[in-house]
mmCIF file of C-alpha atoms in Angstrom:
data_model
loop_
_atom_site.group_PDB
_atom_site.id
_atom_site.type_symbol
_atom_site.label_atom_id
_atom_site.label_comp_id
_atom_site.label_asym_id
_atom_site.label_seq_id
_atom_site.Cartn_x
_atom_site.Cartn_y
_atom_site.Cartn_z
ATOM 1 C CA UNK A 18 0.000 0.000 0.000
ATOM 2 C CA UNK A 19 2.782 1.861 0.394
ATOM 3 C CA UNK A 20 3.890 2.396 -3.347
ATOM 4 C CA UNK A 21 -0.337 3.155 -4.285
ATOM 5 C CA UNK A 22 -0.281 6.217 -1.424
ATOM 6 C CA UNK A 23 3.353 7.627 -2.862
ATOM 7 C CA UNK A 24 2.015 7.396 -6.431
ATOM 8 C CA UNK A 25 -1.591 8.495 -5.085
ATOM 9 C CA UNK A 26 -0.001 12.055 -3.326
ATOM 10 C CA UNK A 27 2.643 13.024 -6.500
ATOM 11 C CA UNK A 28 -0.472 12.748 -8.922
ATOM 12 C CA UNK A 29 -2.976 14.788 -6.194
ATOM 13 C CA UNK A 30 -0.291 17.206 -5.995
ATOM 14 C CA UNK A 31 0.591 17.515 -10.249
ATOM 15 C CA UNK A 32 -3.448 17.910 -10.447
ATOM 16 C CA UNK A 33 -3.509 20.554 -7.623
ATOM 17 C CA UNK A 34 -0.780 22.569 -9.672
ATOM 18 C CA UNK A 35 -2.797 21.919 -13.116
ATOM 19 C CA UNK A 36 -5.809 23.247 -11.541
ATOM 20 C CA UNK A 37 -3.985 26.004 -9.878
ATOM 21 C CA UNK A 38 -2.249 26.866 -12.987
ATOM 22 C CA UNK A 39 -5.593 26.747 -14.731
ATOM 23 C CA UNK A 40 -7.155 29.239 -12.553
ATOM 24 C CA UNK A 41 -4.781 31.496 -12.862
ATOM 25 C CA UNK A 42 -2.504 30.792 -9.789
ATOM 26 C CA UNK A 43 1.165 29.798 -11.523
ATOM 27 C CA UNK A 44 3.359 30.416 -8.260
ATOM 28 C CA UNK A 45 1.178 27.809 -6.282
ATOM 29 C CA UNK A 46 1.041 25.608 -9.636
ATOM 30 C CA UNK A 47 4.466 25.915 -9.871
ATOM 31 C CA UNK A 48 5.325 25.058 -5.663
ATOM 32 C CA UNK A 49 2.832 22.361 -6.155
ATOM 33 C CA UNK A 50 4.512 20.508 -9.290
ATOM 34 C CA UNK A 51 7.741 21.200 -8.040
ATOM 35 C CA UNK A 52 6.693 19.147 -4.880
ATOM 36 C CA UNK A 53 5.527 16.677 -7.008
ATOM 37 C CA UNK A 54 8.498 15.891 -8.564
ATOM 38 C CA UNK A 55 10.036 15.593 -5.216
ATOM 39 C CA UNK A 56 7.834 12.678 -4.146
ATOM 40 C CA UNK A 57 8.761 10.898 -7.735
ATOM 41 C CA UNK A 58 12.360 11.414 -7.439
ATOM 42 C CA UNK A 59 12.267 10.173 -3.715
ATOM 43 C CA UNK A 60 10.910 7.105 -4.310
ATOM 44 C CA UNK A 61 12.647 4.516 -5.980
ATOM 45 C CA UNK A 62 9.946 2.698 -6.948
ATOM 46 C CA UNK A 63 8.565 5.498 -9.271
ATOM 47 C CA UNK A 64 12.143 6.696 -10.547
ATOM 48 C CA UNK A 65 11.899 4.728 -13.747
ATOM 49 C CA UNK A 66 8.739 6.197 -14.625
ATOM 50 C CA UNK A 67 9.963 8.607 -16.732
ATOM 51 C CA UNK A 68 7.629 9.906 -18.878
ATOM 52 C CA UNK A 69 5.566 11.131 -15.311
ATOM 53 C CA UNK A 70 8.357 12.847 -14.259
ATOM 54 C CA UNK A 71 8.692 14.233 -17.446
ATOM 55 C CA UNK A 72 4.926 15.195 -17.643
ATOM 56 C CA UNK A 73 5.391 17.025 -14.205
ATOM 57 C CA UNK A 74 8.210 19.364 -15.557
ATOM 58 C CA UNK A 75 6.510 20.246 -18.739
ATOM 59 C CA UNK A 76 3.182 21.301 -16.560
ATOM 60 C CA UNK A 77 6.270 23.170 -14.090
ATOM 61 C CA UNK A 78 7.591 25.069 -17.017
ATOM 62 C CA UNK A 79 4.211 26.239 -17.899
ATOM 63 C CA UNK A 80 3.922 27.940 -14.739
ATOM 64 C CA UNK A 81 6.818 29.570 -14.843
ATOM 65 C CA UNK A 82 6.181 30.886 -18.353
ATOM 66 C CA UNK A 83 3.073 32.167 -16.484
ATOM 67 C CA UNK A 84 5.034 33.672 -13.840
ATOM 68 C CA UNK A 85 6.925 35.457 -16.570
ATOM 69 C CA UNK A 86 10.208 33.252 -15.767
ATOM 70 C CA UNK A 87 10.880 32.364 -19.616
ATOM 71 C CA UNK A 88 14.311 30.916 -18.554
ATOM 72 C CA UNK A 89 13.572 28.990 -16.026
ATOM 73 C CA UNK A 90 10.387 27.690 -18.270
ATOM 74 C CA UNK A 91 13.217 26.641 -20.781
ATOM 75 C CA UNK A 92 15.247 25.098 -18.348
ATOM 76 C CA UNK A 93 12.393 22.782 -17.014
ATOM 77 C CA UNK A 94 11.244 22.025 -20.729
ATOM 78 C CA UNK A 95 14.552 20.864 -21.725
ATOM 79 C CA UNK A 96 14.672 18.667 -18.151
ATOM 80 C CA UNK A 97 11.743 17.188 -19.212
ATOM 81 C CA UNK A 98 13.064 16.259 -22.999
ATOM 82 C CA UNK A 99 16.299 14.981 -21.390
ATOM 83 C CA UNK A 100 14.356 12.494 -19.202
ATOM 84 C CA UNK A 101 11.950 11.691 -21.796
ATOM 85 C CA UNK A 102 13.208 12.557 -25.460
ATOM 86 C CA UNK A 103 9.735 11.276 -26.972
ATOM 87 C CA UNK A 104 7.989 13.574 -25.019
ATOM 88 C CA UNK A 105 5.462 15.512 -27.526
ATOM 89 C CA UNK A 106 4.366 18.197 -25.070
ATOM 90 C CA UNK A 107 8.259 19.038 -24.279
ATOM 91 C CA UNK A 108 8.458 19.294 -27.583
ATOM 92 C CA UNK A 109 5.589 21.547 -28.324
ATOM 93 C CA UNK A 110 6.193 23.603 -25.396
ATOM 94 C CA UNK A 111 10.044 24.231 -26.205
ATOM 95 C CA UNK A 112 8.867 25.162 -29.831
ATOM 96 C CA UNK A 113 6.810 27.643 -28.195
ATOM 97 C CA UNK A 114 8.711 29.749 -25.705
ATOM 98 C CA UNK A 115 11.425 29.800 -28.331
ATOM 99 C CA UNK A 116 9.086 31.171 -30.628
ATOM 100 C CA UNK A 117 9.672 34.675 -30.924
ATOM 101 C CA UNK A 118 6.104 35.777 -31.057
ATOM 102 C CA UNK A 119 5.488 38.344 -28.343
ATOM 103 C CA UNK A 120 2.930 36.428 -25.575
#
């Protein structure tokens, strides 16, 4: 039961940080999905399930683009590709924020 609560609390807190991001709130989306990616990388069980940890730094750099922190956006973005090159919505996010279309 162990592994089911440690996989149950990193996905309630990547959905609390979608949500949050969603309404508007990117900092706490951001805290929230950062914690998440704490609880994968702690437990050893989950650290081979890349493409979720992956999947929680793509959502991470969208809230930072939010928060107007376009680096650190890229930084998380290319994190995510470098765990998971097959990642579509790295991909599509990176193509974004180095888009130079003003937001």
């Amino acid at each position: 039961h162990l592994a089911y609560s440690t996989t149950a609390r990193w996905q309630t807190l990547y959905n609390l940080g979608v949500v949050e991001m969603k309404a508007g709130n990117a900092q706490v989306a951001a805290q929230d999905l950062q914690k998440a990616d704490t609880m994968l990388t702690q437990d050893s069980a989950l650290h081979a399930k890349a493409h979720e940890r992956a999947r929680v730094h793509v959502a991470l750099a969208e809230a930072l683009d939010l928060t107007g922190n376009t680096e650190a956006a890229k930084r998380e973005v290319l994190y995510a590709l470098d765990i998971d090159p097959a990642s579509l919505s790295a991909t599509l996010l990176l193509k974004k924020l180095d888009s130079p279309a003003v937001k």
